mmCIF file with all atom_site columns, C-alpha atoms in Angstrom:
data_model
loop_
_atom_site.group_PDB
_atom_site.id
_atom_site.type_symbol
_atom_site.label_atom_id
_atom_site.label_alt_id
_atom_site.label_comp_id
_atom_site.label_asym_id
_atom_site.label_entity_id
_atom_site.label_seq_id
_atom_site.pdbx_PDB_ins_code
_atom_site.Cartn_x
_atom_site.Cartn_y
_atom_site.Cartn_z
_atom_site.occupancy
_atom_site.B_iso_or_equiv
_atom_site.pdbx_formal_charge
_atom_site.auth_seq_id
_atom_site.auth_comp_id
_atom_site.auth_asym_id
_atom_site.auth_atom_id
_atom_site.pdbx_PDB_model_num
ATOM 1   C CA . MET A 1 1   ? 99.241  161.901 186.246 1.00 0.00 ? 1   MET A CA 1
ATOM 2   C CA . ASN A 1 2   ? 100.398 162.452 182.615 1.00 0.00 ? 2   ASN A CA 1
ATOM 3   C CA . THR A 1 3   ? 104.517 163.004 182.676 1.00 0.00 ? 3   THR A CA 1
ATOM 4   C CA . ARG A 1 4   ? 105.158 162.835 179.830 1.00 0.00 ? 4   ARG A CA 1
ATOM 5   C CA . ASN A 1 5   ? 108.696 165.333 178.050 1.00 0.00 ? 5   ASN A CA 1
ATOM 6   C CA . THR A 1 6   ? 109.636 162.682 175.740 1.00 0.00 ? 6   THR A CA 1
ATOM 7   C CA . SER A 1 7   ? 112.526 164.954 174.776 1.00 0.00 ? 7   SER A CA 1
ATOM 8   C CA . GLY A 1 8   ? 115.211 166.380 177.675 1.00 0.00 ? 8   GLY A CA 1
ATOM 9   C CA . ILE A 1 9   ? 113.823 164.161 180.961 1.00 0.00 ? 9   ILE A CA 1
ATOM 10  C CA . SER A 1 10  ? 115.593 165.430 183.663 1.00 0.00 ? 10  SER A CA 1
ATOM 11  C CA . GLU A 1 11  ? 116.153 163.893 186.791 1.00 0.00 ? 11  GLU A CA 1
ATOM 12  C CA . THR A 1 12  ? 114.482 166.559 188.635 1.00 0.00 ? 12  THR A CA 1
ATOM 13  C CA . ASP A 1 13  ? 111.530 165.448 186.153 1.00 0.00 ? 13  ASP A CA 1
ATOM 14  C CA . LEU A 1 14  ? 111.025 161.592 187.977 1.00 0.00 ? 14  LEU A CA 1
ATOM 15  C CA . VAL A 1 15  ? 111.946 162.544 191.784 1.00 0.00 ? 15  VAL A CA 1
ATOM 16  C CA . ILE A 1 16  ? 107.832 162.717 192.015 1.00 0.00 ? 16  ILE A CA 1
ATOM 17  C CA . PRO A 1 17  ? 106.700 160.233 189.798 1.00 0.00 ? 17  PRO A CA 1
ATOM 18  C CA . ALA A 1 18  ? 109.310 158.181 191.949 1.00 0.00 ? 18  ALA A CA 1
ATOM 19  C CA . LEU A 1 19  ? 107.955 159.053 194.936 1.00 0.00 ? 19  LEU A CA 1
ATOM 20  C CA . ARG A 1 20  ? 104.250 157.955 194.590 1.00 0.00 ? 20  ARG A CA 1
ATOM 21  C CA . LEU A 1 21  ? 105.351 155.288 192.250 1.00 0.00 ? 21  LEU A CA 1
ATOM 22  C CA . ALA A 1 22  ? 106.584 153.773 196.362 1.00 0.00 ? 22  ALA A CA 1
ATOM 23  C CA . ALA A 1 23  ? 103.289 154.881 197.186 1.00 0.00 ? 23  ALA A CA 1
ATOM 24  C CA . SER A 1 24  ? 101.541 152.619 195.340 1.00 0.00 ? 24  SER A CA 1
ATOM 25  C CA . LYS A 1 25  ? 103.394 149.570 196.317 1.00 0.00 ? 25  LYS A CA 1
ATOM 26  C CA . ALA A 1 26  ? 103.112 146.943 199.748 1.00 0.00 ? 26  ALA A CA 1
ATOM 27  C CA . GLN A 1 27  ? 105.556 149.168 202.709 1.00 0.00 ? 27  GLN A CA 1
ATOM 28  C CA . TRP A 1 28  ? 105.691 151.937 200.612 1.00 0.00 ? 28  TRP A CA 1
ATOM 29  C CA . GLU A 1 29  ? 108.413 150.023 198.651 1.00 0.00 ? 29  GLU A CA 1
ATOM 30  C CA . ILE A 1 30  ? 110.275 149.969 195.137 1.00 0.00 ? 30  ILE A CA 1
ATOM 31  C CA . THR A 1 31  ? 113.452 148.690 193.983 1.00 0.00 ? 31  THR A CA 1
ATOM 32  C CA . THR A 1 32  ? 115.028 149.909 191.448 1.00 0.00 ? 32  THR A CA 1
ATOM 33  C CA . SER A 1 33  ? 114.387 147.874 188.597 1.00 0.00 ? 33  SER A CA 1
ATOM 34  C CA . GLU A 1 34  ? 111.402 148.182 189.448 1.00 0.00 ? 34  GLU A CA 1
ATOM 35  C CA . LEU A 1 35  ? 111.468 151.966 188.889 1.00 0.00 ? 35  LEU A CA 1
ATOM 36  C CA . ILE A 1 36  ? 113.626 152.155 185.928 1.00 0.00 ? 36  ILE A CA 1
ATOM 37  C CA . GLU A 1 37  ? 110.922 149.578 184.275 1.00 0.00 ? 37  GLU A CA 1
ATOM 38  C CA . GLU A 1 38  ? 107.722 151.766 184.913 1.00 0.00 ? 38  GLU A CA 1
ATOM 39  C CA . LEU A 1 39  ? 109.327 155.077 185.065 1.00 0.00 ? 39  LEU A CA 1
ATOM 40  C CA . ALA A 1 40  ? 110.330 153.853 180.995 1.00 0.00 ? 40  ALA A CA 1
ATOM 41  C CA . GLU A 1 41  ? 106.282 153.387 180.775 1.00 0.00 ? 41  GLU A CA 1
ATOM 42  C CA . LEU A 1 42  ? 105.315 156.434 181.976 1.00 0.00 ? 42  LEU A CA 1
ATOM 43  C CA . PHE A 1 43  ? 107.470 158.846 180.957 1.00 0.00 ? 43  PHE A CA 1
ATOM 44  C CA . GLN A 1 44  ? 107.807 156.613 177.073 1.00 0.00 ? 44  GLN A CA 1
ATOM 45  C CA . PRO A 1 45  ? 111.717 158.794 176.525 1.00 0.00 ? 45  PRO A CA 1
ATOM 46  C CA . SER A 1 46  ? 112.801 158.777 172.848 1.00 0.00 ? 46  SER A CA 1
ATOM 47  C CA . GLY A 1 47  ? 115.626 160.204 170.752 1.00 0.00 ? 47  GLY A CA 1
ATOM 48  C CA . LYS A 1 48  ? 118.800 160.568 173.216 1.00 0.00 ? 48  LYS A CA 1
ATOM 49  C CA . ASP A 1 49  ? 117.046 159.591 176.351 1.00 0.00 ? 49  ASP A CA 1
ATOM 50  C CA . ALA A 1 50  ? 115.979 156.681 174.238 1.00 0.00 ? 50  ALA A CA 1
ATOM 51  C CA . GLU A 1 51  ? 119.604 155.865 172.909 1.00 0.00 ? 51  GLU A CA 1
ATOM 52  C CA . ILE A 1 52  ? 121.397 152.881 174.386 1.00 0.00 ? 52  ILE A CA 1
ATOM 53  C CA . ILE A 1 53  ? 124.792 154.130 176.175 1.00 0.00 ? 53  ILE A CA 1
ATOM 54  C CA . PRO A 1 54  ? 128.013 152.990 174.520 1.00 0.00 ? 54  PRO A CA 1
ATOM 55  C CA . GLY A 1 55  ? 129.312 149.978 175.730 1.00 0.00 ? 55  GLY A CA 1
ATOM 56  C CA . ARG A 1 56  ? 126.775 149.109 177.923 1.00 0.00 ? 56  ARG A CA 1
ATOM 57  C CA . LYS A 1 57  ? 123.543 147.523 177.450 1.00 0.00 ? 57  LYS A CA 1
ATOM 58  C CA . ASP A 1 58  ? 121.068 149.992 179.450 1.00 0.00 ? 58  ASP A CA 1
ATOM 59  C CA . THR A 1 59  ? 119.505 152.938 178.211 1.00 0.00 ? 59  THR A CA 1
ATOM 60  C CA . TYR A 1 60  ? 120.768 157.204 178.688 1.00 0.00 ? 60  TYR A CA 1
ATOM 61  C CA . PHE A 1 61  ? 116.992 157.117 180.664 1.00 0.00 ? 61  PHE A CA 1
ATOM 62  C CA . SER A 1 62  ? 117.768 154.200 182.596 1.00 0.00 ? 62  SER A CA 1
ATOM 63  C CA . GLN A 1 63  ? 121.013 155.405 183.685 1.00 0.00 ? 63  GLN A CA 1
ATOM 64  C CA . LYS A 1 64  ? 118.813 158.736 184.344 1.00 0.00 ? 64  LYS A CA 1
ATOM 65  C CA . VAL A 1 65  ? 116.268 156.364 187.471 1.00 0.00 ? 65  VAL A CA 1
ATOM 66  C CA . ARG A 1 66  ? 119.498 154.827 188.416 1.00 0.00 ? 66  ARG A CA 1
ATOM 67  C CA . ASN A 1 67  ? 121.314 157.703 189.088 1.00 0.00 ? 67  ASN A CA 1
ATOM 68  C CA . LEU A 1 68  ? 118.723 159.102 191.538 1.00 0.00 ? 68  LEU A CA 1
ATOM 69  C CA . ILE A 1 69  ? 118.706 156.122 194.128 1.00 0.00 ? 69  ILE A CA 1
ATOM 70  C CA . SER A 1 70  ? 123.571 156.582 193.472 1.00 0.00 ? 70  SER A CA 1
ATOM 71  C CA . HIS A 1 71  ? 123.521 160.070 193.778 1.00 0.00 ? 71  HIS A CA 1
ATOM 72  C CA . ARG A 1 72  ? 121.385 160.143 197.556 1.00 0.00 ? 72  ARG A CA 1
ATOM 73  C CA . THR A 1 73  ? 123.725 161.481 199.459 1.00 0.00 ? 73  THR A CA 1
ATOM 74  C CA . GLY A 1 74  ? 124.349 164.351 197.212 1.00 0.00 ? 74  GLY A CA 1
ATOM 75  C CA . ASP A 1 75  ? 122.863 167.722 197.768 1.00 0.00 ? 75  ASP A CA 1
ATOM 76  C CA . GLY A 1 76  ? 119.285 168.116 197.303 1.00 0.00 ? 76  GLY A CA 1
ATOM 77  C CA . SER A 1 77  ? 118.787 163.997 196.844 1.00 0.00 ? 77  SER A CA 1
ATOM 78  C CA . PHE A 1 78  ? 115.778 163.055 197.541 1.00 0.00 ? 78  PHE A CA 1
ATOM 79  C CA . ILE A 1 79  ? 116.181 161.205 200.255 1.00 0.00 ? 79  ILE A CA 1
ATOM 80  C CA . ALA A 1 80  ? 119.036 162.747 201.962 1.00 0.00 ? 80  ALA A CA 1
ATOM 81  C CA . ASN A 1 81  ? 116.336 165.559 201.729 1.00 0.00 ? 81  ASN A CA 1
ATOM 82  C CA . GLY A 1 82  ? 114.625 162.498 204.187 1.00 0.00 ? 82  GLY A CA 1
ATOM 83  C CA . PHE A 1 83  ? 111.570 161.666 201.599 1.00 0.00 ? 83  PHE A CA 1
ATOM 84  C CA . ALA A 1 84  ? 112.765 158.349 201.192 1.00 0.00 ? 84  ALA A CA 1
ATOM 85  C CA . ASP A 1 85  ? 115.468 155.935 202.306 1.00 0.00 ? 85  ASP A CA 1
ATOM 86  C CA . TYR A 1 86  ? 117.299 153.769 200.841 1.00 0.00 ? 86  TYR A CA 1
ATOM 87  C CA . THR A 1 87  ? 117.103 149.646 201.482 1.00 0.00 ? 87  THR A CA 1
ATOM 88  C CA . GLY A 1 88  ? 120.128 147.969 198.846 1.00 0.00 ? 88  GLY A CA 1
ATOM 89  C CA . SER A 1 89  ? 117.828 147.227 196.589 1.00 0.00 ? 89  SER A CA 1
ATOM 90  C CA . GLY A 1 90  ? 115.814 150.980 195.105 1.00 0.00 ? 90  GLY A CA 1
ATOM 91  C CA . ILE A 1 91  ? 113.877 153.489 198.079 1.00 0.00 ? 91  ILE A CA 1
ATOM 92  C CA . HIS A 1 92  ? 111.436 153.478 201.095 1.00 0.00 ? 92  HIS A CA 1
ATOM 93  C CA . LEU A 1 93  ? 108.823 155.624 200.802 1.00 0.00 ? 93  LEU A CA 1
ATOM 94  C CA . THR A 1 94  ? 109.108 157.977 204.211 1.00 0.00 ? 94  THR A CA 1
ATOM 95  C CA . ASP A 1 95  ? 106.460 159.309 206.652 1.00 0.00 ? 95  ASP A CA 1
ATOM 96  C CA . PRO A 1 96  ? 107.858 162.635 204.702 1.00 0.00 ? 96  PRO A CA 1
ATOM 97  C CA . GLY A 1 97  ? 107.930 161.734 201.708 1.00 0.00 ? 97  GLY A CA 1
ATOM 98  C CA . MET A 1 98  ? 104.325 161.142 201.580 1.00 0.00 ? 98  MET A CA 1
ATOM 99  C CA . ASP A 1 99  ? 103.169 163.321 203.659 1.00 0.00 ? 99  ASP A CA 1
ATOM 100 C CA . LEU A 1 100 ? 104.785 165.655 200.184 1.00 0.00 ? 100 LEU A CA 1
ATOM 101 C CA . LEU A 1 101 ? 102.471 163.533 197.901 1.00 0.00 ? 101 LEU A CA 1
ATOM 102 C CA . LYS A 1 102 ? 99.601  164.827 199.628 1.00 0.00 ? 102 LYS A CA 1
ATOM 103 C CA . SER A 1 103 ? 100.846 168.399 199.357 1.00 0.00 ? 103 SER A CA 1
ATOM 104 C CA . LEU A 1 104 ? 100.575 168.257 195.033 1.00 0.00 ? 104 LEU A CA 1
ATOM 105 C CA . GLY A 1 105 ? 97.069  166.215 195.850 1.00 0.00 ? 105 GLY A CA 1
ATOM 106 C CA . TYR A 1 106 ? 97.789  162.502 195.712 1.00 0.00 ? 106 TYR A CA 1
ATOM 107 C CA . LYS A 1 107 ? 95.429  160.438 197.432 1.00 0.00 ? 107 LYS A CA 1
ATOM 108 C CA . ASN A 1 108 ? 96.729  156.651 198.751 1.00 0.00 ? 108 ASN A CA 1
#
């Protein structure tokens, strides 16, 4: 899975990789902290995405990952659309989420 995009990574770019990472975990669950770490390793953010947000300790990239979770009730959210559930500390992949991944060639 080569999803490296070092400039202007969008929240949308993170959805399928986040679902794949959840699918790779026990009980299909992953915490937000694990998502930030593993997606950063996968995408290798640089430029603005790698910069620390003024007045904070996190990067613009990590904020995008957190936004995936915090925008969970918004139109078009992968959580609102039923592909994952919010667990309180991250996400749990649902059966429809796994079906989506399989339709994209994911093998578990």
